[in-house]
Amino acid sequence: MSPDFTDGLLWYIVFLYSTVCHEAAHAWTALKLGDDTAYRGGQVTLDPLPHIRREPIGMVVVPLISFLSAGWMIGWASAPYDPGWALRNPRRCAMMSLAGPAANMVIVMLAGLLLRAGVEWHLWEEPFSFAPAHLAEPMAAGLYPWVVKLLSIAFSLNLLLAVFNLLPLPPLDGSNLPLLFLPEGAAQKYLAFLWNPTMRFVGLLVAWQGFRYIFDPIRRIALHVLYPDAGPAL
């Protein structure tokens, strides 16, 4: 296998399961809060196949094209829900929406803990320069370089997914955060606003254009948490 192929395989494995965990968290939370739509659609699972069948373009085609063209992966998936349930239960709808980014943050924390543990156990060390797939420098050959790369991609990609989806713009998950606090009547009007196709298009456009300005400082903070003594190489 060429290096490009192995890198792409690692990226795709991380992308696939990060996205599956995100959508399964949405679906499982909705089920626990009274909406079994995603459960009946097969999305309450960590098996990638039901998620790929629902969104083959976002789960297979776009990630592979983005890696071949840019060296990293983007894509999408989705879990269905009942709009009537959301209107009747806006706070539950908000909790369902926030469950996806929360799952990504759990993966970020687990990957970060394992990266730090490897440093403490002298399996790898802080690198001289940082990249999404290079957050540690292995101190031995064998499987260590692959483990480091896998953990680095898991940390970087899930941080990106969590931050992007928490932007308070429709149709992203963060746009539902106000539903936790709005009274029922206002929440229903707000949901109608979020579901407007024009607002969803504008929201995605603004998020795509402005994300890099928001993500870079958050990434630097996360890396300083990972490596408190890191210098300007971040």
mmCIF file of C-alpha atoms in Angstrom:
data_model
loop_
_atom_site.group_PDB
_atom_site.id
_atom_site.type_symbol
_atom_site.label_atom_id
_atom_site.label_comp_id
_atom_site.label_asym_id
_atom_site.label_seq_id
_atom_site.Cartn_x
_atom_site.Cartn_y
_atom_site.Cartn_z
ATOM 1 C CA MET A 1 0.000 0.000 0.000
ATOM 2 C CA SER A 2 1.322 3.451 -0.861
ATOM 3 C CA PRO A 3 1.560 6.099 1.882
ATOM 4 C CA ASP A 4 -1.246 8.085 0.286
ATOM 5 C CA PHE A 5 -3.535 5.059 0.343
ATOM 6 C CA THR A 6 -2.774 4.210 3.968
ATOM 7 C CA ASP A 7 -3.239 7.834 5.020
ATOM 8 C CA GLY A 8 -6.551 7.937 3.192
ATOM 9 C CA LEU A 9 -7.642 4.696 4.824
ATOM 10 C CA LEU A 10 -6.864 6.037 8.316
ATOM 11 C CA TRP A 11 -8.661 9.297 7.593
ATOM 12 C CA TYR A 12 -11.690 7.462 6.261
ATOM 13 C CA ILE A 13 -11.890 5.067 9.223
ATOM 14 C CA VAL A 14 -11.819 7.998 11.637
ATOM 15 C CA PHE A 15 -14.259 10.050 9.562
ATOM 16 C CA LEU A 16 -16.655 7.132 9.205
ATOM 17 C CA TYR A 17 -16.861 6.237 12.876
ATOM 18 C CA SER A 18 -16.771 9.845 14.076
ATOM 19 C CA THR A 19 -19.758 10.639 11.872
ATOM 20 C CA VAL A 20 -21.541 7.434 12.861
ATOM 21 C CA CYS A 21 -21.062 8.220 16.567
ATOM 22 C CA HIS A 22 -22.416 11.733 15.971
ATOM 23 C CA GLU A 23 -25.561 10.525 14.222
ATOM 24 C CA ALA A 24 -26.094 7.540 16.514
ATOM 25 C CA ALA A 25 -25.956 9.941 19.478
ATOM 26 C CA HIS A 26 -28.687 12.053 17.868
ATOM 27 C CA ALA A 27 -30.796 8.970 17.190
ATOM 28 C CA TRP A 28 -30.301 7.339 20.614
ATOM 29 C CA THR A 29 -31.078 10.576 22.470
ATOM 30 C CA ALA A 30 -34.221 11.136 20.416
ATOM 31 C CA LEU A 31 -35.344 7.577 21.178
ATOM 32 C CA LYS A 32 -34.810 8.071 24.916
ATOM 33 C CA LEU A 33 -36.718 11.365 24.781
ATOM 34 C CA GLY A 34 -39.743 9.991 22.941
ATOM 35 C CA ASP A 35 -39.071 10.067 19.178
ATOM 36 C CA ASP A 36 -38.403 6.659 17.621
ATOM 37 C CA THR A 37 -38.170 7.915 14.010
ATOM 38 C CA ALA A 38 -34.393 7.391 13.723
ATOM 39 C CA TYR A 39 -34.641 4.104 15.611
ATOM 40 C CA ARG A 40 -37.136 2.801 13.063
ATOM 41 C CA GLY A 41 -34.790 4.027 10.338
ATOM 42 C CA GLY A 42 -31.924 1.964 11.779
ATOM 43 C CA GLN A 43 -29.771 4.901 12.940
ATOM 44 C CA VAL A 44 -29.486 3.885 16.624
ATOM 45 C CA THR A 45 -26.395 1.840 15.816
ATOM 46 C CA LEU A 46 -22.634 2.112 15.450
ATOM 47 C CA ASP A 47 -22.825 -0.083 12.349
ATOM 48 C CA PRO A 48 -21.846 2.283 9.497
ATOM 49 C CA LEU A 49 -23.983 0.565 6.853
ATOM 50 C CA PRO A 50 -27.407 2.050 7.755
ATOM 51 C CA HIS A 51 -25.834 5.517 7.886
ATOM 52 C CA ILE A 52 -24.079 4.997 4.551
ATOM 53 C CA ARG A 53 -27.300 3.757 2.944
ATOM 54 C CA ARG A 54 -29.079 6.911 4.118
ATOM 55 C CA GLU A 55 -26.358 9.337 2.918
ATOM 56 C CA PRO A 56 -24.029 7.593 0.421
ATOM 57 C CA ILE A 57 -22.853 10.867 -1.149
ATOM 58 C CA GLY A 58 -21.967 12.496 2.173
ATOM 59 C CA MET A 59 -20.544 9.353 3.760
ATOM 60 C CA VAL A 60 -18.508 7.946 0.839
ATOM 61 C CA VAL A 61 -18.215 10.098 -2.274
ATOM 62 C CA VAL A 62 -17.527 13.561 -0.822
ATOM 63 C CA PRO A 63 -15.053 12.357 1.864
ATOM 64 C CA LEU A 64 -12.970 10.503 -0.712
ATOM 65 C CA ILE A 65 -13.034 13.398 -3.177
ATOM 66 C CA SER A 66 -12.092 15.888 -0.452
ATOM 67 C CA PHE A 67 -9.146 13.744 0.646
ATOM 68 C CA LEU A 68 -7.853 13.293 -2.899
ATOM 69 C CA SER A 69 -8.162 17.022 -3.605
ATOM 70 C CA ALA A 70 -7.205 18.567 -0.248
ATOM 71 C CA GLY A 71 -5.595 15.846 1.896
ATOM 72 C CA TRP A 72 -8.317 15.867 4.574
ATOM 73 C CA MET A 73 -11.947 14.787 4.748
ATOM 74 C CA ILE A 74 -15.317 16.470 4.908
ATOM 75 C CA GLY A 75 -18.758 14.969 4.456
ATOM 76 C CA TRP A 76 -22.083 14.594 6.155
ATOM 77 C CA ALA A 77 -24.714 12.203 7.451
ATOM 78 C CA SER A 78 -28.164 12.614 8.959
ATOM 79 C CA ALA A 79 -30.630 11.010 11.327
ATOM 80 C CA PRO A 80 -34.374 11.520 10.747
ATOM 81 C CA TYR A 81 -36.665 12.896 13.423
ATOM 82 C CA ASP A 82 -40.347 13.793 13.758
ATOM 83 C CA PRO A 83 -40.907 17.568 13.305
ATOM 84 C CA GLY A 84 -44.179 17.262 15.211
ATOM 85 C CA TRP A 85 -42.298 15.797 18.168
ATOM 86 C CA ALA A 86 -39.810 18.669 17.986
ATOM 87 C CA LEU A 87 -42.600 21.268 18.004
ATOM 88 C CA ARG A 88 -44.255 19.625 21.007
ATOM 89 C CA ASN A 89 -40.955 19.147 22.849
ATOM 90 C CA PRO A 90 -38.537 21.953 21.893
ATOM 91 C CA ARG A 91 -36.233 21.368 24.885
ATOM 92 C CA ARG A 92 -35.969 17.683 24.070
ATOM 93 C CA CYS A 93 -35.268 18.637 20.458
ATOM 94 C CA ALA A 94 -32.384 20.822 21.668
ATOM 95 C CA MET A 95 -30.935 17.984 23.756
ATOM 96 C CA MET A 96 -31.192 15.631 20.783
ATOM 97 C CA SER A 97 -29.350 18.164 18.597
ATOM 98 C CA LEU A 98 -26.559 18.749 21.100
ATOM 99 C CA ALA A 99 -25.962 15.019 21.609
ATOM 100 C CA GLY A 100 -24.106 14.746 18.283
ATOM 101 C CA PRO A 101 -21.397 17.349 19.012
ATOM 102 C CA ALA A 102 -21.176 15.973 22.567
ATOM 103 C CA ALA A 103 -20.263 12.559 21.129
ATOM 104 C CA ASN A 104 -17.511 14.168 19.063
ATOM 105 C CA MET A 105 -16.155 15.962 22.140
ATOM 106 C CA VAL A 106 -16.015 12.653 24.023
ATOM 107 C CA ILE A 107 -13.835 11.271 21.218
ATOM 108 C CA VAL A 108 -11.626 14.396 21.364
ATOM 109 C CA MET A 109 -11.110 13.906 25.111
ATOM 110 C CA LEU A 110 -10.393 10.183 24.769
ATOM 111 C CA ALA A 111 -7.892 10.761 21.943
ATOM 112 C CA GLY A 112 -6.277 13.576 23.939
ATOM 113 C CA LEU A 113 -5.959 11.410 27.055
ATOM 114 C CA LEU A 114 -4.349 8.618 25.042
ATOM 115 C CA LEU A 115 -1.943 11.043 23.375
ATOM 116 C CA ARG A 116 -0.934 12.416 26.777
ATOM 117 C CA ALA A 117 -0.611 8.900 28.213
ATOM 118 C CA GLY A 118 1.724 7.947 25.375
ATOM 119 C CA VAL A 119 3.888 10.981 26.135
ATOM 120 C CA GLU A 120 4.018 10.109 29.840
ATOM 121 C CA TRP A 121 4.878 6.481 29.020
ATOM 122 C CA HIS A 122 7.579 7.621 26.544
ATOM 123 C CA LEU A 123 5.911 5.929 23.585
ATOM 124 C CA TRP A 124 5.834 9.222 21.680
ATOM 125 C CA GLU A 125 6.664 12.866 22.356
ATOM 126 C CA GLU A 126 5.477 16.377 21.601
ATOM 127 C CA PRO A 127 6.282 17.187 17.948
ATOM 128 C CA PHE A 128 8.300 20.177 16.743
ATOM 129 C CA SER A 129 5.472 21.138 14.393
ATOM 130 C CA PHE A 130 1.787 20.306 14.443
ATOM 131 C CA ALA A 131 -0.539 19.075 11.713
ATOM 132 C CA PRO A 132 -3.993 17.459 11.919
ATOM 133 C CA ALA A 133 -2.488 13.981 11.474
ATOM 134 C CA HIS A 134 0.712 14.751 13.407
ATOM 135 C CA LEU A 135 0.070 15.703 17.044
ATOM 136 C CA ALA A 136 2.849 13.499 18.445
ATOM 137 C CA GLU A 137 6.200 12.120 17.335
ATOM 138 C CA PRO A 138 6.583 8.326 17.785
ATOM 139 C CA MET A 139 9.758 7.233 19.582
ATOM 140 C CA ALA A 140 9.776 3.738 18.081
ATOM 141 C CA ALA A 141 8.849 2.026 14.855
ATOM 142 C CA GLY A 142 6.306 -0.729 14.351
ATOM 143 C CA LEU A 143 2.689 0.115 15.122
ATOM 144 C CA TYR A 144 3.451 3.315 17.041
ATOM 145 C CA PRO A 145 3.473 5.657 14.014
ATOM 146 C CA TRP A 146 0.057 4.327 12.941
ATOM 147 C CA VAL A 147 -1.388 4.618 16.442
ATOM 148 C CA VAL A 148 -0.117 8.195 16.730
ATOM 149 C CA LYS A 149 -1.561 9.124 13.363
ATOM 150 C CA LEU A 150 -4.920 7.517 14.181
ATOM 151 C CA LEU A 151 -5.166 9.344 17.531
ATOM 152 C CA SER A 152 -4.062 12.620 15.942
ATOM 153 C CA ILE A 153 -6.710 12.408 13.230
ATOM 154 C CA ALA A 154 -9.357 11.414 15.786
ATOM 155 C CA PHE A 155 -8.488 14.441 17.947
ATOM 156 C CA SER A 156 -8.328 16.905 15.045
ATOM 157 C CA LEU A 157 -11.317 15.737 13.044
ATOM 158 C CA ASN A 158 -13.677 15.380 16.007
ATOM 159 C CA LEU A 159 -12.697 18.798 17.333
ATOM 160 C CA LEU A 160 -13.541 20.224 13.911
ATOM 161 C CA LEU A 161 -16.862 18.346 13.753
ATOM 162 C CA ALA A 162 -17.863 19.444 17.257
ATOM 163 C CA VAL A 163 -17.008 23.112 16.760
ATOM 164 C CA PHE A 164 -18.558 23.340 13.296
ATOM 165 C CA ASN A 165 -21.800 21.696 14.366
ATOM 166 C CA LEU A 166 -22.063 23.923 17.447
ATOM 167 C CA LEU A 167 -22.115 27.107 15.372
ATOM 168 C CA PRO A 168 -25.457 28.848 16.114
ATOM 169 C CA LEU A 169 -26.559 28.834 12.486
ATOM 170 C CA PRO A 170 -29.251 26.719 10.802
ATOM 171 C CA PRO A 171 -29.190 23.856 9.956
ATOM 172 C CA LEU A 172 -26.286 23.147 12.330
ATOM 173 C CA ASP A 173 -26.902 21.589 15.728
ATOM 174 C CA GLY A 174 -25.874 24.689 17.650
ATOM 175 C CA SER A 175 -28.785 26.648 16.220
ATOM 176 C CA ASN A 176 -31.113 24.623 18.474
ATOM 177 C CA LEU A 177 -29.396 25.688 21.706
ATOM 178 C CA PRO A 178 -31.867 28.577 22.353
ATOM 179 C CA LEU A 179 -34.684 26.004 22.497
ATOM 180 C CA LEU A 180 -33.437 25.060 25.966
ATOM 181 C CA PHE A 181 -34.438 28.496 27.259
ATOM 182 C CA LEU A 182 -37.271 29.823 25.079
ATOM 183 C CA PRO A 183 -40.904 29.528 26.231
ATOM 184 C CA GLU A 184 -42.963 27.051 24.219
ATOM 185 C CA GLY A 185 -44.682 29.552 21.919
ATOM 186 C CA ALA A 186 -41.468 31.370 21.082
ATOM 187 C CA ALA A 187 -39.661 28.055 20.638
ATOM 188 C CA GLN A 188 -42.188 26.906 18.045
ATOM 189 C CA LYS A 189 -41.799 30.147 16.077
ATOM 190 C CA TYR A 190 -38.034 29.834 16.328
ATOM 191 C CA LEU A 191 -38.169 26.279 14.960
ATOM 192 C CA ALA A 192 -40.249 27.460 12.004
ATOM 193 C CA PHE A 193 -37.555 30.096 11.372
ATOM 194 C CA LEU A 194 -34.805 27.443 11.534
ATOM 195 C CA TRP A 195 -36.632 25.162 9.101
ATOM 196 C CA ASN A 196 -36.972 27.866 6.441
ATOM 197 C CA PRO A 197 -34.984 26.579 3.416
ATOM 198 C CA THR A 198 -33.563 30.025 2.683
ATOM 199 C CA MET A 199 -32.273 30.414 6.237
ATOM 200 C CA ARG A 200 -30.702 26.966 6.098
ATOM 201 C CA PHE A 201 -28.874 27.832 2.887
ATOM 202 C CA VAL A 202 -27.699 31.207 4.205
ATOM 203 C CA GLY A 203 -26.669 29.619 7.512
ATOM 204 C CA LEU A 204 -24.489 27.024 5.784
ATOM 205 C CA LEU A 205 -22.923 29.680 3.558
ATOM 206 C CA VAL A 206 -22.047 31.923 6.509
ATOM 207 C CA ALA A 207 -20.755 28.947 8.525
ATOM 208 C CA TRP A 208 -18.543 27.771 5.670
ATOM 209 C CA GLN A 209 -17.078 31.226 5.054
ATOM 210 C CA GLY A 210 -16.512 32.156 8.691
ATOM 211 C CA PHE A 211 -15.527 28.852 10.235
ATOM 212 C CA ARG A 212 -11.787 29.169 9.739
ATOM 213 C CA TYR A 213 -11.726 32.407 11.763
ATOM 214 C CA ILE A 214 -13.469 30.677 14.662
ATOM 215 C CA PHE A 215 -11.791 27.286 14.531
ATOM 216 C CA ASP A 216 -8.127 28.302 14.454
ATOM 217 C CA PRO A 217 -8.053 29.949 17.916
ATOM 218 C CA ILE A 218 -10.125 27.083 19.367
ATOM 219 C CA ARG A 219 -7.685 24.585 17.867
ATOM 220 C CA ARG A 220 -4.775 26.472 19.442
ATOM 221 C CA ILE A 221 -6.474 26.424 22.845
ATOM 222 C CA ALA A 222 -7.128 22.678 22.525
ATOM 223 C CA LEU A 223 -3.488 22.005 21.621
ATOM 224 C CA HIS A 224 -2.307 24.118 24.557
ATOM 225 C CA VAL A 225 -4.495 21.984 26.805
ATOM 226 C CA LEU A 226 -2.899 18.908 25.265
ATOM 227 C CA TYR A 227 0.628 20.365 25.518
ATOM 228 C CA PRO A 228 0.642 23.172 28.131
ATOM 229 C CA ASP A 229 4.290 24.033 27.436
ATOM 230 C CA ALA A 230 3.912 24.147 23.660
ATOM 231 C CA GLY A 231 5.400 27.206 22.024
ATOM 232 C CA PRO A 232 4.579 29.233 18.902
ATOM 233 C CA ALA A 233 4.734 26.099 16.690
ATOM 234 C CA LEU A 234 0.999 25.738 17.341
#
